[in-house]
């Protein structure tokens, strides 16, 4: 049968983008670099099904920092632009956190 229940709850999700990486601008185009920071916090519990006791409880946080690039073209008073994140920071932070959870669960249930 099942020996352990694994319960988790996400308690915080934060994603920030800062454009303080510098900018180059002319009359026709602009290029700016930035930074993105993503973090996820969760509370993980492992419960022994035979005793009902919580055998593990921990608050875990995953944070990643990445770079972003913003481009713009300006012509005849019209501007078009876009941005590209080098990584999907929130997804990467979530994966990093889930990997840590899996390692912890394996360590306590082995």
Backbone as a chain_set.jsonl record, in Angstrom:
{"seq": "XXXXXXXXXXXXXXXXXXXXXXXXXXXXXXXXXXXXXXXXXXXXXXXXXXXXXXXXXXXXXXXXXXXXXXXXXXXXXXXXXXXXXXXXXXXXXXXXXXXXXXXXXXXXXX", "coords": {"N": [[0.808, -1.191, 0.0], [0.201, 2.336, 0.172], [2.73, 4.228, 1.622], [3.493, 6.814, 2.337], [2.104, 10.118, 2.368], [2.464, 12.944, 0.365], [2.36, 16.305, 0.752], [1.927, 19.599, -0.411], [2.085, 23.168, -0.501], [1.897, 26.146, -2.328], [3.215, 29.113, -1.27], [4.144, 31.593, -1.994], [4.718, 33.508, -4.907], [6.853, 35.248, -6.951], [7.782, 37.547, -9.431], [10.036, 39.618, -10.972], [11.089, 42.292, -13.088], [13.819, 44.144, -14.021], [14.979, 47.058, -15.587], [17.506, 48.09, -15.523], [19.889, 47.523, -16.832], [21.15, 49.005, -18.796], [21.036, 51.122, -21.75], [20.843, 51.781, -25.241], [20.195, 54.281, -27.529], [18.997, 55.616, -30.55], [17.894, 57.832, -33.167], [16.476, 56.075, -34.733], [16.444, 53.468, -33.624], [16.356, 51.428, -30.621], [18.018, 49.758, -27.967], [17.907, 47.82, -25.109], [19.08, 46.404, -22.09], [18.207, 44.141, -19.461], [17.228, 42.7, -16.289], [15.803, 39.769, -14.926], [14.069, 38.419, -12.162], [12.956, 35.604, -10.498], [11.012, 33.958, -8.05], [9.866, 31.247, -6.043], [8.03, 30.03, -3.341], [7.375, 27.309, -1.219], [5.577, 25.153, 1.06], [6.345, 22.069, 2.268], [5.151, 18.879, 3.208], [5.513, 15.61, 4.549], [3.725, 12.77, 5.258], [3.451, 9.943, 7.294], [1.608, 7.176, 6.498], [0.974, 4.994, 8.05], [1.219, 5.711, 10.709], [0.229, 8.267, 10.863], [1.75, 10.417, 11.487], [3.565, 13.461, 10.927], [6.385, 13.249, 9.151], [8.195, 14.838, 7.957], [8.673, 18.248, 7.438], [8.953, 21.244, 5.799], [9.923, 24.508, 4.722], [10.506, 25.633, 1.532], [12.459, 27.37, -0.904], [12.875, 28.562, -4.187], [14.918, 30.383, -6.328], [15.741, 32.279, -9.186], [17.857, 34.131, -11.391], [17.86, 35.986, -14.34], [18.551, 37.278, -17.678], [17.294, 39.936, -19.748], [16.286, 41.253, -22.943], [15.485, 44.144, -24.678], [14.154, 45.462, -27.614], [13.728, 48.098, -29.978], [12.235, 49.842, -32.737], [12.085, 52.876, -34.47], [10.309, 54.973, -36.598], [9.298, 57.617, -38.579], [7.765, 58.77, -36.524], [6.526, 56.566, -35.448], [6.701, 53.827, -33.306], [7.934, 50.565, -32.775], [8.297, 47.708, -30.806], [9.799, 45.106, -28.779], [10.334, 42.469, -26.36], [12.613, 40.062, -25.006], [13.061, 37.421, -22.895], [15.878, 35.834, -21.605], [15.689, 33.417, -20.322], [12.903, 31.448, -19.195], [12.119, 32.498, -16.362], [10.364, 32.048, -14.133], [9.344, 29.469, -14.617], [11.767, 28.028, -14.595], [12.602, 28.485, -11.945], [10.566, 27.162, -10.592], [11.044, 24.521, -11.448], [13.593, 24.076, -10.363], [12.961, 24.181, -7.646], [11.154, 22.015, -7.405], [12.866, 19.905, -8.036], [14.555, 19.999, -5.795], [12.676, 19.359, -3.813], [12.057, 16.708, -4.543], [14.548, 15.466, -4.089], [14.739, 15.785, -1.283], [12.493, 14.286, -0.429], [13.157, 11.704, -1.314], [15.419, 11.288, 0.272], [14.353, 11.188, 2.897], [12.569, 9.076, 2.839], [13.906, 6.796, 2.214]], "CA": [[0.0, 0.0, 0.0], [0.86, 3.641, 0.197], [3.411, 4.434, 2.907], [3.6, 8.243, 2.645], [1.409, 11.165, 1.622], [3.283, 14.143, 0.195], [1.49, 17.467, 0.598], [2.663, 20.847, -0.585], [1.287, 24.341, -0.854], [2.671, 27.299, -2.776], [2.889, 30.229, -0.385], [4.542, 32.869, -2.589], [5.28, 33.533, -6.259], [7.277, 36.611, -7.256], [8.574, 37.712, -10.648], [10.37, 41.025, -11.162], [11.959, 42.622, -14.212], [14.484, 45.437, -13.863], [15.573, 47.49, -16.853], [18.699, 48.86, -15.186], [21.088, 46.968, -17.451], [21.726, 49.917, -19.78], [20.226, 51.345, -22.942], [21.411, 52.528, -26.36], [19.044, 54.792, -28.274], [19.247, 56.573, -31.624], [16.614, 58.304, -33.697], [15.764, 55.003, -35.43], [16.295, 52.22, -32.882], [16.809, 51.396, -29.234], [18.332, 48.446, -27.415], [18.079, 47.915, -23.659], [19.26, 45.13, -21.387], [17.61, 44.142, -18.136], [17.393, 41.514, -15.457], [14.552, 39.261, -14.373], [14.24, 37.597, -10.965], [11.742, 34.845, -10.185], [11.139, 33.083, -6.885], [8.685, 30.5, -5.613], [8.173, 29.459, -2.0], [6.323, 26.36, -0.871], [5.694, 24.403, 2.303], [6.24, 20.649, 1.935], [4.988, 17.958, 4.342], [5.419, 14.185, 4.252], [2.999, 12.135, 6.355], [3.503, 8.479, 7.34], [0.208, 6.719, 6.502], [0.742, 3.959, 9.074], [1.139, 6.33, 12.036], [-0.42, 9.57, 10.778], [2.686, 11.446, 11.926], [4.307, 14.241, 9.94], [7.783, 12.837, 9.272], [9.026, 15.869, 7.347], [7.984, 19.501, 7.162], [9.985, 22.224, 5.477], [9.641, 25.616, 3.813], [11.533, 25.621, 0.493], [12.388, 28.496, -1.829], [13.704, 28.505, -5.39], [15.069, 31.706, -6.935], [16.64, 32.346, -10.339], [18.069, 35.444, -11.988], [18.178, 35.883, -15.763], [18.714, 38.529, -18.409], [16.294, 40.207, -20.777], [16.718, 42.173, -23.989], [14.376, 44.898, -25.263], [14.522, 46.1, -28.878], [12.71, 48.982, -30.523], [12.51, 50.519, -34.002], [11.287, 54.098, -34.548], [10.367, 55.567, -37.931], [8.202, 58.538, -38.892], [6.916, 58.954, -35.351], [5.908, 55.301, -35.032], [7.659, 52.938, -32.663], [7.567, 49.157, -32.607], [9.323, 47.08, -29.983], [9.492, 43.841, -28.129], [11.344, 42.046, -25.397], [12.877, 38.629, -24.971], [13.746, 36.946, -21.698], [16.827, 34.791, -21.963], [15.12, 32.192, -19.763], [11.613, 31.593, -18.54], [12.61, 32.431, -14.989], [9.408, 31.449, -13.205], [9.35, 28.03, -14.871], [13.036, 27.476, -14.129], [12.597, 28.505, -10.474], [9.672, 26.074, -10.172], [11.732, 23.25, -11.676], [14.663, 23.989, -9.36], [12.321, 23.887, -6.367], [10.622, 20.648, -7.454], [14.022, 19.002, -7.95], [14.969, 19.984, -4.387], [11.644, 18.599, -3.089], [12.237, 15.286, -4.856], [15.74, 15.015, -3.367], [14.403, 15.698, 0.14], [11.555, 13.174, -0.221], [13.926, 10.461, -1.461], [16.313, 11.164, 1.427], [13.659, 10.823, 4.146], [11.767, 7.85, 2.702], [14.771, 5.657, 1.864]], "C": [[0.85, 1.253, 0.0], [1.459, 3.865, 1.577], [3.425, 5.905, 3.315], [2.651, 9.063, 1.772], [2.365, 12.347, 1.538], [2.332, 15.294, -0.105], [2.349, 18.714, 0.446], [1.719, 21.98, -0.921], [2.222, 25.482, -1.234], [2.24, 28.491, -1.935], [3.293, 31.586, -0.951], [5.102, 32.643, -3.993], [5.601, 34.991, -6.571], [8.084, 36.602, -8.545], [8.776, 39.204, -10.872], [11.25, 41.181, -12.394], [12.502, 44.025, -13.987], [15.133, 45.808, -15.184], [16.856, 48.276, -16.634], [19.971, 48.369, -15.83], [21.734, 47.86, -18.49], [20.867, 50.016, -21.028], [21.036, 52.136, -23.965], [20.233, 52.97, -27.21], [19.526, 55.777, -29.334], [17.888, 57.043, -32.121], [15.813, 57.183, -34.356], [15.593, 53.718, -34.627], [16.759, 52.379, -31.438], [17.026, 49.944, -28.813], [18.559, 48.638, -25.922], [18.218, 46.515, -23.073], [18.657, 45.258, -19.996], [17.873, 42.836, -17.419], [16.023, 41.081, -14.96], [14.868, 38.316, -13.221], [12.912, 36.917, -10.676], [11.998, 33.999, -8.95], [9.794, 32.466, -6.54], [8.99, 29.924, -4.237], [7.037, 28.481, -1.776], [6.621, 25.694, 0.456], [5.4, 22.951, 1.966], [6.093, 19.833, 3.213], [4.891, 16.538, 3.821], [4.815, 13.52, 5.481], [3.085, 10.623, 6.212], [2.068, 7.973, 7.467], [-0.067, 5.672, 7.57], [0.585, 4.556, 10.461], [0.369, 7.641, 12.034], [0.487, 10.721, 11.193], [3.321, 12.168, 10.741], [5.782, 13.907, 10.14], [8.742, 13.871, 8.673], [8.164, 17.088, 7.081], [9.044, 20.565, 6.937], [9.442, 23.288, 4.539], [10.804, 25.677, 2.826], [11.341, 26.815, -0.436], [13.344, 28.27, -2.99], [13.726, 29.879, -6.035], [16.059, 31.625, -8.091], [16.697, 33.77, -10.875], [18.462, 35.237, -13.446], [18.282, 37.256, -16.394], [17.595, 38.689, -19.429], [16.853, 41.241, -21.755], [15.482, 42.819, -24.599], [14.877, 45.621, -26.512], [13.381, 46.989, -29.356], [13.173, 49.614, -31.822], [11.554, 51.697, -34.094], [11.444, 54.7, -35.944], [9.116, 56.406, -38.141], [7.221, 58.668, -37.729], [6.229, 57.7, -34.855], [7.0, 54.413, -34.442], [7.1, 51.536, -32.516], [8.677, 48.512, -31.791], [8.863, 45.762, -29.405], [10.59, 43.486, -27.15], [11.463, 40.531, -25.411], [13.613, 38.323, -23.681], [14.676, 35.825, -22.119], [16.336, 33.442, -21.443], [13.706, 32.476, -19.281], [11.886, 31.406, -17.053], [11.646, 31.758, -14.026], [9.362, 29.94, -13.379], [10.623, 27.369, -14.388], [13.12, 27.447, -12.611], [11.714, 27.386, -9.938], [10.357, 24.726, -10.339], [12.84, 23.029, -10.657], [14.083, 23.594, -8.003], [11.775, 22.466, -6.329], [11.741, 19.616, -7.407], [14.502, 18.874, -6.512], [13.974, 19.187, -3.548], [11.828, 17.102, -3.309], [13.446, 14.72, -4.122], [15.446, 14.827, -1.882], [13.491, 14.512, 0.429], [12.288, 11.84, -0.323], [14.804, 10.232, -0.234], [15.573, 10.701, 2.683], [12.868, 9.529, 4.044], [12.608, 6.63, 2.356], [15.234, 4.916, 3.104]], "O": [[2.07, 1.204, -0.156], [0.774, 3.71, 2.588], [3.375, 6.217, 4.505], [2.425, 8.748, 0.604], [3.001, 12.708, 2.528], [1.594, 15.265, -1.089], [3.378, 18.854, 1.107], [0.68, 21.775, -1.549], [3.21, 25.748, -0.55], [1.06, 28.84, -1.887], [2.845, 32.62, -0.456], [5.862, 31.704, -4.229], [4.737, 35.861, -6.47], [8.96, 35.759, -8.734], [7.811, 39.964, -10.953], [12.059, 40.307, -12.705], [11.743, 44.974, -13.788], [15.764, 44.97, -15.828], [17.247, 49.061, -17.498], [21.055, 48.77, -15.406], [22.783, 47.503, -19.026], [20.076, 49.122, -21.33], [21.805, 53.031, -23.617], [19.377, 52.163, -27.572], [20.348, 56.653, -29.063], [16.854, 56.688, -31.555], [14.6, 57.313, -34.524], [14.683, 52.941, -34.915], [17.455, 53.332, -31.088], [16.315, 49.037, -29.245], [19.316, 49.518, -25.514], [17.557, 45.572, -23.508], [18.605, 46.348, -19.426], [18.637, 41.988, -17.881], [15.185, 41.913, -14.615], [15.805, 37.521, -13.289], [11.87, 37.569, -10.616], [13.061, 33.394, -8.811], [8.738, 33.074, -6.72], [10.077, 29.395, -4.0], [5.884, 28.768, -2.096], [7.762, 25.671, 0.918], [4.333, 22.635, 1.439], [6.814, 20.057, 4.185], [4.27, 16.282, 2.789], [5.312, 13.676, 6.596], [2.824, 10.08, 5.138], [1.381, 8.301, 8.435], [-1.218, 5.477, 7.961], [-0.102, 3.983, 11.307], [-0.097, 8.086, 13.083], [0.05, 11.87, 11.246], [3.579, 11.572, 9.695], [6.363, 14.239, 11.173], [9.955, 13.783, 8.862], [7.055, 16.973, 6.56], [9.924, 20.768, 7.774], [8.612, 23.01, 3.674], [11.961, 25.763, 3.237], [10.214, 27.222, -0.72], [14.482, 27.84, -2.797], [12.675, 30.477, -6.266], [17.097, 30.973, -7.98], [15.717, 34.513, -10.821], [19.31, 34.397, -13.746], [18.121, 38.275, -15.722], [17.026, 37.709, -19.909], [17.768, 41.997, -21.431], [14.542, 42.127, -24.991], [15.899, 46.307, -26.473], [12.209, 46.667, -29.16], [14.359, 49.892, -31.996], [10.359, 51.556, -33.832], [12.561, 54.911, -36.417], [8.001, 55.941, -37.902], [6.006, 58.674, -37.924], [5.423, 57.767, -33.926], [8.081, 54.271, -35.013], [5.932, 51.352, -32.173], [9.859, 48.74, -32.05], [7.704, 45.366, -29.529], [11.642, 44.124, -27.116], [10.529, 39.82, -25.782], [14.665, 38.899, -23.406], [14.294, 34.96, -22.908], [16.562, 32.42, -22.091], [13.361, 33.622, -18.994], [11.882, 30.282, -16.551], [12.073, 30.971, -13.181], [9.343, 29.205, -12.392], [10.579, 26.272, -13.83], [13.649, 26.493, -12.04], [12.06, 26.734, -8.953], [10.258, 23.873, -9.456], [13.006, 21.922, -10.145], [14.656, 22.764, -7.297], [11.919, 21.78, -5.317], [11.578, 18.558, -6.799], [14.82, 17.776, -6.056], [14.376, 18.424, -2.669], [11.76, 16.32, -2.361], [13.38, 13.613, -3.587], [15.854, 13.829, -1.287], [13.686, 13.806, 1.418], [12.065, 10.944, 0.492], [14.918, 9.104, 0.246], [16.11, 9.906, 3.454], [12.527, 8.938, 5.069], [12.067, 5.532, 2.217], [15.967, 3.933, 2.998]]}, "num_chains": 1, "name": "protein.A"}
